mmCIF file of C-alpha atoms in Angstrom:
data_model
loop_
_atom_site.group_PDB
_atom_site.id
_atom_site.type_symbol
_atom_site.label_atom_id
_atom_site.label_comp_id
_atom_site.label_asym_id
_atom_site.label_seq_id
_atom_site.Cartn_x
_atom_site.Cartn_y
_atom_site.Cartn_z
ATOM 1 C CA UNK A 1 15.099 74.855 47.750
ATOM 2 C CA UNK A 2 14.788 71.360 49.237
ATOM 3 C CA UNK A 3 14.268 69.469 45.988
ATOM 4 C CA UNK A 4 16.369 66.347 45.761
ATOM 5 C CA UNK A 5 16.594 65.775 49.505
ATOM 6 C CA UNK A 6 15.394 62.461 50.960
ATOM 7 C CA UNK A 7 11.905 62.235 52.418
ATOM 8 C CA UNK A 8 11.122 62.122 56.142
ATOM 9 C CA UNK A 9 8.526 59.397 55.581
ATOM 10 C CA UNK A 10 5.636 61.869 55.396
ATOM 11 C CA UNK A 11 6.498 63.095 51.919
ATOM 12 C CA UNK A 12 8.374 66.187 53.089
ATOM 13 C CA UNK A 13 12.015 66.544 52.013
ATOM 14 C CA UNK A 14 14.526 66.637 54.834
ATOM 15 C CA UNK A 15 17.258 69.291 54.768
ATOM 16 C CA UNK A 16 20.798 67.917 54.788
ATOM 17 C CA UNK A 17 22.159 67.411 58.302
ATOM 18 C CA UNK A 18 24.182 70.172 59.862
ATOM 19 C CA UNK A 19 27.922 69.703 59.637
ATOM 20 C CA UNK A 20 27.790 69.709 63.431
ATOM 21 C CA UNK A 21 25.078 67.025 63.740
ATOM 22 C CA UNK A 22 25.494 65.006 66.913
ATOM 23 C CA UNK A 23 25.276 61.285 67.493
ATOM 24 C CA UNK A 24 23.925 59.721 70.663
ATOM 25 C CA UNK A 25 27.341 58.907 72.099
ATOM 26 C CA UNK A 26 28.510 62.490 71.625
ATOM 27 C CA UNK A 27 25.426 63.721 73.478
ATOM 28 C CA UNK A 28 25.946 61.260 76.345
ATOM 29 C CA UNK A 29 29.597 62.230 76.677
ATOM 30 C CA UNK A 30 28.845 65.945 76.603
ATOM 31 C CA UNK A 31 26.141 65.734 79.249
ATOM 32 C CA UNK A 32 28.233 63.450 81.453
ATOM 33 C CA UNK A 33 30.680 66.361 81.604
ATOM 34 C CA UNK A 34 27.931 68.924 82.199
ATOM 35 C CA UNK A 35 25.730 67.014 84.688
ATOM 36 C CA UNK A 36 27.276 68.331 87.901
ATOM 37 C CA UNK A 37 27.393 71.961 86.762
ATOM 38 C CA UNK A 38 24.450 72.100 84.348
ATOM 39 C CA UNK A 39 22.085 73.975 86.662
ATOM 40 C CA UNK A 40 24.644 76.698 87.310
ATOM 41 C CA UNK A 41 26.061 76.906 83.793
ATOM 42 C CA UNK A 42 22.799 76.709 81.813
ATOM 43 C CA UNK A 43 19.947 76.959 84.300
ATOM 44 C CA UNK A 44 19.881 80.742 84.247
ATOM 45 C CA UNK A 45 20.135 81.329 80.510
ATOM 46 C CA UNK A 46 17.537 78.655 79.709
ATOM 47 C CA UNK A 47 15.144 79.620 82.521
ATOM 48 C CA UNK A 48 12.904 81.895 80.457
ATOM 49 C CA UNK A 49 12.398 79.285 77.734
ATOM 50 C CA UNK A 50 11.797 76.502 80.216
ATOM 51 C CA UNK A 51 9.231 78.429 82.258
ATOM 52 C CA UNK A 52 7.454 79.638 79.129
ATOM 53 C CA UNK A 53 7.158 76.062 77.874
ATOM 54 C CA UNK A 54 5.780 74.813 81.202
ATOM 55 C CA UNK A 55 3.332 77.714 81.309
ATOM 56 C CA UNK A 56 2.094 76.702 77.853
ATOM 57 C CA UNK A 57 1.759 73.047 78.904
ATOM 58 C CA UNK A 58 -0.141 74.034 82.050
ATOM 59 C CA UNK A 59 -2.629 75.970 79.937
ATOM 60 C CA UNK A 60 -3.403 73.079 77.586
ATOM 61 C CA UNK A 61 -6.109 70.443 78.083
ATOM 62 C CA UNK A 62 -4.961 66.966 79.062
ATOM 63 C CA UNK A 63 -3.223 65.331 81.976
ATOM 64 C CA UNK A 64 -0.518 62.973 80.732
ATOM 65 C CA UNK A 65 2.614 64.900 79.782
ATOM 66 C CA UNK A 66 5.853 63.612 78.297
ATOM 67 C CA UNK A 67 8.864 65.850 78.932
ATOM 68 C CA UNK A 68 11.590 64.978 76.449
ATOM 69 C CA UNK A 69 15.095 65.870 77.543
ATOM 70 C CA UNK A 70 14.126 66.277 81.181
ATOM 71 C CA UNK A 71 17.791 66.705 82.101
ATOM 72 C CA UNK A 72 18.358 67.530 85.761
ATOM 73 C CA UNK A 73 14.632 68.213 86.220
ATOM 74 C CA UNK A 74 14.769 72.002 86.300
ATOM 75 C CA UNK A 75 11.236 72.274 84.861
ATOM 76 C CA UNK A 76 9.614 69.643 87.060
ATOM 77 C CA UNK A 77 8.664 71.836 90.056
ATOM 78 C CA UNK A 78 6.677 74.208 87.842
ATOM 79 C CA UNK A 79 3.958 71.933 86.450
ATOM 80 C CA UNK A 80 0.439 72.302 87.821
ATOM 81 C CA UNK A 81 -0.812 69.660 90.233
ATOM 82 C CA UNK A 82 -3.274 68.256 87.676
ATOM 83 C CA UNK A 83 -0.487 67.204 85.298
ATOM 84 C CA UNK A 84 1.189 63.778 85.430
ATOM 85 C CA UNK A 85 4.741 64.021 84.123
ATOM 86 C CA UNK A 86 6.863 61.317 82.559
ATOM 87 C CA UNK A 87 10.385 62.521 81.845
ATOM 88 C CA UNK A 88 12.912 60.894 79.537
ATOM 89 C CA UNK A 89 16.556 61.624 78.835
ATOM 90 C CA UNK A 90 19.447 59.919 77.091
ATOM 91 C CA UNK A 91 21.863 60.817 79.887
ATOM 92 C CA UNK A 92 21.822 58.633 83.007
ATOM 93 C CA UNK A 93 23.971 61.246 84.756
ATOM 94 C CA UNK A 94 21.392 63.969 84.187
ATOM 95 C CA UNK A 95 18.547 61.662 85.209
ATOM 96 C CA UNK A 96 20.282 60.903 88.503
ATOM 97 C CA UNK A 97 20.171 64.629 89.303
ATOM 98 C CA UNK A 98 16.497 64.795 88.293
ATOM 99 C CA UNK A 99 15.614 61.900 90.606
ATOM 100 C CA UNK A 100 17.411 63.647 93.471
ATOM 101 C CA UNK A 101 15.318 66.751 92.770
ATOM 102 C CA UNK A 102 12.050 64.788 92.760
ATOM 103 C CA UNK A 103 12.856 63.208 96.125
ATOM 104 C CA UNK A 104 14.187 66.407 97.678
ATOM 105 C CA UNK A 105 11.240 68.545 96.585
ATOM 106 C CA UNK A 106 8.624 65.784 96.978
ATOM 107 C CA UNK A 107 7.286 66.350 93.462
ATOM 108 C CA UNK A 108 4.051 64.377 93.360
ATOM 109 C CA UNK A 109 3.343 65.334 89.729
ATOM 110 C CA UNK A 110 6.279 63.255 88.461
ATOM 111 C CA UNK A 111 5.123 59.779 87.464
ATOM 112 C CA UNK A 112 8.417 58.401 86.123
ATOM 113 C CA UNK A 113 11.908 59.344 84.918
ATOM 114 C CA UNK A 114 13.324 56.998 82.291
ATOM 115 C CA UNK A 115 16.530 56.651 80.313
ATOM 116 C CA UNK A 116 15.315 56.525 76.727
ATOM 117 C CA UNK A 117 16.179 57.589 73.197
ATOM 118 C CA UNK A 118 13.713 60.318 72.188
ATOM 119 C CA UNK A 119 13.861 59.201 68.548
ATOM 120 C CA UNK A 120 12.805 55.631 69.423
ATOM 121 C CA UNK A 121 10.870 55.489 72.681
ATOM 122 C CA UNK A 122 9.270 52.388 74.164
ATOM 123 C CA UNK A 123 5.857 53.991 74.677
ATOM 124 C CA UNK A 124 2.693 52.725 73.032
ATOM 125 C CA UNK A 125 0.889 54.824 70.432
ATOM 126 C CA UNK A 126 -1.265 57.664 71.808
ATOM 127 C CA UNK A 127 0.219 57.398 75.310
ATOM 128 C CA UNK A 128 0.244 61.134 76.097
ATOM 129 C CA UNK A 129 -1.925 64.218 75.804
ATOM 130 C CA UNK A 130 1.071 66.529 75.475
ATOM 131 C CA UNK A 131 4.762 66.154 74.673
ATOM 132 C CA UNK A 132 7.204 68.974 75.340
ATOM 133 C CA UNK A 133 10.814 68.863 74.189
ATOM 134 C CA UNK A 134 13.009 71.432 75.904
ATOM 135 C CA UNK A 135 16.331 72.198 74.220
ATOM 136 C CA UNK A 136 16.366 68.767 72.566
ATOM 137 C CA UNK A 137 15.668 69.411 68.877
ATOM 138 C CA UNK A 138 19.200 70.717 68.268
ATOM 139 C CA UNK A 139 20.756 67.761 70.120
ATOM 140 C CA UNK A 140 19.194 64.655 68.566
ATOM 141 C CA UNK A 141 20.853 63.183 65.457
ATOM 142 C CA UNK A 142 17.629 63.205 63.382
ATOM 143 C CA UNK A 143 15.182 66.008 64.341
ATOM 144 C CA UNK A 144 12.484 64.911 61.876
ATOM 145 C CA UNK A 145 12.610 61.417 63.375
ATOM 146 C CA UNK A 146 12.066 62.978 66.796
ATOM 147 C CA UNK A 147 9.031 64.842 65.486
ATOM 148 C CA UNK A 148 7.580 61.658 63.950
ATOM 149 C CA UNK A 149 8.081 59.777 67.217
ATOM 150 C CA UNK A 150 6.312 62.480 69.228
ATOM 151 C CA UNK A 151 3.438 62.440 66.753
ATOM 152 C CA UNK A 152 3.173 58.704 67.353
ATOM 153 C CA UNK A 153 3.095 58.806 71.169
ATOM 154 C CA UNK A 154 0.801 61.851 71.467
ATOM 155 C CA UNK A 155 -2.897 61.200 70.931
ATOM 156 C CA UNK A 156 -4.652 62.817 67.952
ATOM 157 C CA UNK A 157 -5.803 66.263 69.022
ATOM 158 C CA UNK A 158 -3.023 66.508 71.599
ATOM 159 C CA UNK A 159 -0.114 68.917 71.447
ATOM 160 C CA UNK A 160 3.610 68.816 70.738
ATOM 161 C CA UNK A 161 5.768 71.683 71.977
ATOM 162 C CA UNK A 162 9.401 72.548 71.361
ATOM 163 C CA UNK A 163 11.415 75.232 73.055
ATOM 164 C CA UNK A 164 14.796 75.649 71.462
ATOM 165 C CA UNK A 165 17.407 77.941 70.073
ATOM 166 C CA UNK A 166 17.091 78.184 66.299
ATOM 167 C CA UNK A 167 19.548 79.619 63.798
ATOM 168 C CA UNK A 168 19.098 83.323 63.101
ATOM 169 C CA UNK A 169 18.262 83.958 59.422
ATOM 170 C CA UNK A 170 21.307 86.191 58.977
ATOM 171 C CA UNK A 171 23.231 89.109 60.360
ATOM 172 C CA UNK A 172 25.865 89.099 63.074
ATOM 173 C CA UNK A 173 24.080 86.530 65.248
ATOM 174 C CA UNK A 174 23.774 84.097 62.351
ATOM 175 C CA UNK A 175 27.473 84.435 61.559
ATOM 176 C CA UNK A 176 28.404 83.835 65.202
ATOM 177 C CA UNK A 177 26.167 80.757 65.373
ATOM 178 C CA UNK A 178 27.752 79.272 62.256
ATOM 179 C CA UNK A 179 31.202 79.885 63.753
ATOM 180 C CA UNK A 180 30.205 78.273 67.070
ATOM 181 C CA UNK A 181 29.054 75.130 65.267
ATOM 182 C CA UNK A 182 32.619 73.798 65.219
ATOM 183 C CA UNK A 183 32.384 73.346 69.005
ATOM 184 C CA UNK A 184 29.068 71.499 68.893
ATOM 185 C CA UNK A 185 30.383 68.107 70.049
ATOM 186 C CA UNK A 186 31.794 69.573 73.264
ATOM 187 C CA UNK A 187 28.754 71.825 73.783
ATOM 188 C CA UNK A 188 26.301 68.955 73.361
ATOM 189 C CA UNK A 189 24.136 70.939 70.922
ATOM 190 C CA UNK A 190 24.628 72.747 67.635
ATOM 191 C CA UNK A 191 24.044 76.504 67.432
ATOM 192 C CA UNK A 192 23.527 76.433 63.646
ATOM 193 C CA UNK A 193 20.205 74.587 63.903
ATOM 194 C CA UNK A 194 17.497 75.788 61.512
ATOM 195 C CA UNK A 195 13.791 75.370 62.271
ATOM 196 C CA UNK A 196 13.337 73.795 58.820
ATOM 197 C CA UNK A 197 15.521 70.896 59.984
ATOM 198 C CA UNK A 198 12.794 70.026 62.485
ATOM 199 C CA UNK A 199 9.496 70.994 60.870
ATOM 200 C CA UNK A 200 8.456 70.010 57.336
ATOM 201 C CA UNK A 201 6.734 72.768 55.360
ATOM 202 C CA UNK A 202 3.147 71.754 56.225
ATOM 203 C CA UNK A 203 3.877 71.703 59.958
ATOM 204 C CA UNK A 204 5.900 74.892 59.764
ATOM 205 C CA UNK A 205 2.968 76.661 58.111
ATOM 206 C CA UNK A 206 0.499 75.727 60.844
ATOM 207 C CA UNK A 207 2.750 75.866 63.922
ATOM 208 C CA UNK A 208 2.242 78.577 66.540
ATOM 209 C CA UNK A 209 5.687 80.152 66.869
ATOM 210 C CA UNK A 210 6.539 82.549 69.687
ATOM 211 C CA UNK A 211 9.891 84.172 70.489
ATOM 212 C CA UNK A 212 10.631 83.881 74.197
ATOM 213 C CA UNK A 213 11.311 87.191 76.018
ATOM 214 C CA UNK A 214 13.382 88.976 77.054
ATOM 215 C CA UNK A 215 15.946 88.614 74.242
ATOM 216 C CA UNK A 216 14.274 86.183 71.872
ATOM 217 C CA UNK A 217 17.244 83.828 72.038
ATOM 218 C CA UNK A 218 14.823 80.896 72.332
ATOM 219 C CA UNK A 219 11.607 80.123 70.464
ATOM 220 C CA UNK A 220 8.513 78.225 71.605
ATOM 221 C CA UNK A 221 6.799 76.155 68.927
ATOM 222 C CA UNK A 222 3.349 74.634 69.547
ATOM 223 C CA UNK A 223 1.911 72.084 67.127
ATOM 224 C CA UNK A 224 -1.446 70.344 67.352
ATOM 225 C CA UNK A 225 -1.135 66.637 66.602
ATOM 226 C CA UNK A 226 -3.548 66.130 63.746
ATOM 227 C CA UNK A 227 -5.392 62.811 63.362
ATOM 228 C CA UNK A 228 -3.859 60.433 60.854
#
């Protein structure tokens, strides 16, 4: 089905971008609008996915954790004390809210909060034990590039986690998600995002994929970072 598509650099063909694919400036603009109301507008609906991702991170071996798309820092209070969190986000407006949260709640687990492009970070190779990307895969312009970057900064044997909304394979929900895609630039994410746009076939076959209760609107994906 993917024959003829360009490679992602690892030999796996990359699906064509969604018609609603977002560029970095569109993301920044969208989240500048959302920053002051994000916790109220999206905090509740995303809570189950966020807490499930943090629970998974807390249960994994390793200390140094990269949270990609840290946003306003909603997940930060929930990490165990033995984790050291570095958060990155493309939006300076969202990061300002996250820094306020860290100071207000005296979150000692947070090492740093940095404005950075998740597809091209400034971290050295093998800098982290775990990377978790919360609601980011359907926002970045090139999801496979994001995956390659996380593989680079996570040590071999570490873990990469994604929690995200993925396109339903069909039915009423799938039709609604395709229709919503036209509003993706104002939403700051695209609802018609397929898991195959993120994971090449080999990774998709070995990933641990869990729907997040109660409604399964979000999915948690856990991938061990294989050596080499």
